[in-house]
Short mmCIF file of C-alpha atoms in Angstrom, two decimals:
data_model
loop_
_atom_site.label_atom_id
_atom_site.label_comp_id
_atom_site.label_asym_id
_atom_site.label_seq_id
_atom_site.Cartn_x
_atom_site.Cartn_y
_atom_site.Cartn_z
CA MET A 257 18.65 -14.03 3.91
CA THR A 258 18.81 -16.06 0.87
CA ASP A 259 14.92 -17.18 1.23
CA THR A 260 13.98 -13.39 1.29
CA VAL A 261 16.24 -12.64 -1.65
CA SER A 262 14.61 -15.59 -3.39
CA VAL A 263 10.98 -14.10 -2.38
CA ALA A 264 11.66 -10.48 -3.69
CA LEU A 265 12.81 -11.91 -6.92
CA ALA A 266 9.95 -13.99 -7.21
CA GLY A 267 7.75 -11.09 -6.93
CA ALA A 268 9.44 -8.96 -9.15
CA SER A 269 9.62 -11.48 -11.88
CA LEU A 270 5.94 -11.86 -11.55
CA GLY A 271 5.10 -8.32 -10.95
CA LEU A 272 7.03 -7.43 -13.92
CA SER A 273 5.55 -10.19 -16.28
CA ALA A 274 2.05 -9.37 -14.69
CA GLY A 275 2.74 -5.82 -15.41
CA PHE A 276 3.64 -5.77 -19.03
CA SER A 277 1.67 -8.94 -20.17
CA PRO A 278 -1.10 -8.00 -22.67
CA GLY A 279 -4.42 -7.74 -20.99
CA PRO A 280 -7.13 -5.43 -20.29
CA LEU A 281 -5.66 -3.38 -17.62
CA LEU A 282 -2.53 -3.11 -19.50
CA SER A 283 -4.70 -2.14 -22.77
CA LEU A 284 -6.71 0.66 -20.89
CA VAL A 285 -3.31 1.99 -19.36
CA LEU A 286 -2.09 2.62 -22.91
CA SER A 287 -5.31 3.58 -24.57
CA GLN A 288 -5.84 6.22 -21.97
CA THR A 289 -1.90 7.40 -22.04
CA LEU A 290 -2.58 7.59 -25.96
CA ALA A 291 -5.83 9.53 -25.82
CA HIS A 292 -5.47 11.77 -22.62
CA GLY A 293 -1.75 12.01 -21.76
CA PRO A 294 0.63 9.87 -19.14
CA ARG A 295 -1.20 11.14 -16.05
CA GLU A 296 -4.25 9.44 -17.18
CA GLY A 297 -2.68 6.44 -17.80
CA VAL A 298 -0.67 6.33 -14.20
CA LYS A 299 -3.85 6.56 -12.91
CA VAL A 300 -5.22 3.46 -14.26
CA ALA A 301 -1.86 1.95 -13.37
CA LEU A 302 -2.65 2.18 -9.41
CA ALA A 303 -5.93 0.27 -10.08
CA PRO A 304 -4.15 -3.09 -8.39
CA LEU A 305 -3.61 -1.48 -4.98
CA LEU A 306 -7.52 -0.76 -5.02
CA THR A 307 -8.73 -4.15 -6.11
CA ASP A 308 -6.41 -7.06 -5.56
CA ALA A 309 -6.50 -6.84 -1.39
CA PRO A 310 -10.29 -8.25 -1.22
CA ILE A 311 -9.21 -10.57 -3.93
CA ILE A 312 -5.91 -12.02 -1.94
CA LEU A 313 -7.90 -12.14 1.22
CA ALA A 314 -10.89 -14.12 -0.35
CA VAL A 315 -8.80 -16.57 -1.93
CA TRP A 316 -6.51 -16.94 1.19
CA LEU A 317 -9.35 -17.39 3.05
CA VAL A 318 -10.54 -20.47 0.81
CA LEU A 319 -6.96 -21.94 0.17
CA SER A 320 -5.47 -21.93 3.63
CA ARG A 321 -8.17 -24.58 4.37
CA LEU A 322 -7.04 -26.97 1.69
CA THR A 323 -3.37 -26.86 2.03
CA ALA A 324 -3.54 -30.14 4.08
CA MET A 325 -5.36 -31.62 0.81
CA PRO A 326 -2.28 -32.61 -1.38
CA THR A 327 -4.64 -33.72 -4.01
CA VAL A 328 -6.66 -30.25 -4.02
CA MET A 329 -3.01 -28.34 -4.10
CA GLY A 330 -1.60 -30.29 -7.07
CA GLY A 331 -4.36 -29.55 -9.13
CA VAL A 332 -4.18 -26.06 -8.00
CA ALA A 333 -0.30 -25.67 -8.83
CA LEU A 334 -0.77 -27.38 -12.43
CA ALA A 335 -3.39 -24.76 -13.02
CA GLY A 336 -1.22 -21.90 -12.28
CA ALA A 337 1.32 -23.73 -14.61
CA ALA A 338 -1.49 -23.95 -17.20
CA LEU A 339 -2.09 -20.18 -16.77
CA LEU A 340 1.68 -18.80 -16.69
CA CYS A 341 1.88 -20.64 -20.11
CA ARG A 342 -1.19 -18.95 -21.24
CA TYR A 343 0.21 -15.80 -20.46
CA GLY A 344 3.53 -16.26 -21.48
CA TRP A 345 2.48 -17.38 -24.92
CA ASP A 346 0.06 -14.02 -24.99
CA CYS A 347 3.37 -12.17 -24.42
CA PHE A 348 4.81 -13.36 -27.51
CA LYS A 349 1.89 -12.49 -29.91
CA ALA A 350 1.28 -9.07 -27.84
CA PRO A 351 -0.75 -6.34 -30.31
CA SER A 352 0.16 -2.82 -30.73
CA PRO A 353 -2.24 -0.71 -28.48
CA ASP A 354 -5.02 1.30 -30.04
CA ALA A 355 -5.32 4.76 -28.99
CA GLY A 356 -8.33 5.43 -27.08
CA ASN A 357 -10.91 8.38 -27.72
CA PRO A 358 -10.15 11.94 -26.07
CA ASP A 359 -13.17 13.43 -26.70
CA LEU A 360 -14.35 11.31 -23.96
CA ALA A 361 -14.04 12.09 -20.21
CA PRO A 362 -10.94 10.11 -18.75
CA ARG A 363 -12.49 8.97 -15.38
CA SER A 364 -8.98 7.08 -15.07
CA VAL A 365 -9.43 5.72 -11.89
CA LEU A 366 -12.73 4.29 -12.20
CA ARG A 367 -12.27 2.76 -15.56
CA GLY A 368 -8.86 1.17 -13.64
CA VAL A 369 -10.77 -0.41 -10.87
CA ALA A 370 -13.81 -1.42 -13.10
CA ALA A 371 -11.47 -3.19 -15.98
CA ASN A 372 -9.36 -5.09 -12.84
CA PHE A 373 -12.52 -5.87 -11.47
CA ALA A 374 -14.08 -7.42 -14.23
CA ASN A 375 -10.84 -8.59 -15.67
CA PRO A 376 -10.53 -12.52 -14.82
CA HIS A 377 -6.77 -12.27 -14.82
CA PRO A 378 -6.32 -11.23 -11.03
CA TYR A 379 -8.83 -13.78 -9.84
CA LEU A 380 -6.89 -16.83 -11.89
CA PHE A 381 -3.82 -15.26 -11.01
CA TRP A 382 -4.43 -15.00 -7.10
CA ALA A 383 -6.28 -18.16 -7.03
CA THR A 384 -3.59 -20.58 -9.09
CA VAL A 385 -0.25 -18.69 -8.35
CA GLY A 386 -0.17 -15.69 -5.95
CA VAL A 387 -1.68 -17.06 -3.10
CA PRO A 388 -0.33 -20.81 -3.24
CA PHE A 389 3.16 -19.26 -3.63
CA LEU A 390 2.03 -17.22 -0.29
CA LEU A 391 0.92 -19.99 1.70
CA GLU A 392 4.12 -21.60 0.98
CA THR A 393 6.15 -18.72 1.83
CA ALA A 394 4.01 -18.16 4.97
CA THR A 395 5.55 -21.50 6.51
CA ALA A 396 8.67 -19.46 7.01
CA GLY A 397 7.15 -16.53 8.43
CA ALA A 398 5.12 -13.27 7.98
CA VAL A 399 8.36 -11.42 6.41
CA PRO A 400 8.54 -13.30 3.60
CA VAL A 401 4.72 -12.99 2.77
CA ILE A 402 5.29 -9.20 3.10
CA VAL A 403 8.46 -8.91 1.15
CA PHE A 404 6.38 -10.55 -1.74
CA LEU A 405 3.61 -8.66 -1.74
CA ALA A 406 5.66 -5.27 -1.24
CA VAL A 407 8.10 -6.33 -4.42
CA PHE A 408 5.12 -7.79 -6.29
CA PHE A 409 2.75 -4.87 -6.14
CA ALA A 410 5.93 -2.01 -6.50
CA SER A 411 6.79 -4.39 -10.05
CA ILE A 412 3.45 -4.72 -11.29
CA ILE A 413 2.44 -0.91 -10.85
CA GLY A 414 6.01 0.54 -11.57
CA ALA A 415 5.67 -1.65 -14.90
CA LYS A 416 2.33 -0.25 -15.54
CA VAL A 417 3.43 3.32 -14.94
CA ALA A 418 6.49 2.52 -16.87
CA ALA A 419 4.79 1.69 -19.86
CA ALA A 420 2.43 4.98 -19.53
CA LEU A 421 5.63 7.20 -19.61
CA VAL A 422 7.10 5.44 -22.58
CA ALA A 423 3.90 5.37 -24.77
CA GLY A 424 3.44 8.97 -23.76
CA ARG A 425 6.62 9.95 -24.95
CA PHE A 426 7.84 7.32 -27.46
CA ARG A 427 4.95 5.72 -29.07
CA ARG A 428 6.93 4.27 -31.86
CA PHE A 429 8.46 2.08 -29.28
CA LEU A 430 5.07 0.23 -28.68
CA SER A 431 5.42 -1.35 -32.47
CA SER A 432 9.30 -1.56 -32.39
CA ARG A 433 11.28 -4.78 -32.41
CA ALA A 434 12.61 -3.76 -28.84
CA TYR A 435 9.00 -4.00 -27.69
CA ARG A 436 8.43 -7.27 -28.86
CA LEU A 437 11.87 -8.34 -27.68
CA LEU A 438 11.04 -7.24 -24.17
CA MET A 439 7.80 -8.71 -24.12
CA ALA A 440 9.32 -12.16 -25.52
CA GLY A 441 11.74 -12.17 -22.31
CA LEU A 442 8.91 -11.45 -20.11
CA GLY A 443 7.28 -14.46 -21.81
CA LEU A 444 10.35 -16.69 -21.19
CA SER A 445 10.07 -15.60 -17.33
CA LEU A 446 6.83 -16.88 -17.16
CA PHE A 447 7.37 -20.43 -18.78
CA TYR A 448 10.20 -20.75 -16.35
CA PHE A 449 7.47 -19.97 -13.18
CA ALA A 450 5.14 -22.30 -15.16
CA PHE A 451 7.86 -25.08 -15.10
CA CYS A 452 8.08 -24.85 -11.65
CA PHE A 453 4.65 -24.89 -10.64
CA ALA A 454 4.12 -27.87 -12.88
CA ARG A 455 6.69 -29.57 -11.15
CA GLN A 456 5.27 -28.81 -7.60
CA GLY A 457 1.77 -29.78 -8.66
CA LEU A 458 3.42 -33.22 -9.74
CA VAL A 459 5.21 -33.75 -6.59
CA LEU A 460 1.94 -33.22 -4.40
CA LEU A 461 -0.21 -35.30 -6.50
CA ARG A 462 2.64 -38.40 -6.34
CA GLY A 463 2.77 -37.71 -2.46
CA ALA A 464 -1.36 -37.98 -2.19
#
């Protein structure tokens, strides 16, 4: 039970951090909301459900063949730590979103899918953080893997949906101190996971 709870907490923390962290998809969620209303922003927020599954599968097939190579997996873990540090730092300097063009047709689902497929963040995240964590979790069975994925996607999509709803109703919040503090808190959580991945990477490299 404790392991499952830990996996769920990790999924929630990483999902919320990824959901609120600055990036092309969040920018599109907010710009579509400001230009066309919260409903269009919510449509964009659903993009990870359509784009991440093939990315996860492809990365899993590659990394699952490398789990017996501690040097490679140690390097992947250190790369994941560096990526999380970058995302954490981005949280501290997140710019206020710009409004999109209300005269353009929304096409929010298509824009969201295109933006996420063209966005390097999902590929880097799943290759260096998400799938390595899943491979480690899978040693305890399929349930923790399912729990992590379910909680992660509920959190990342929920975060972006919440951002769309807040942007639609409380536009000033996006330039407020409370928004900055929220982003700083998410940045600190990413630094914590970066530390965990760096420690794991060094252990693997020392044991190689």
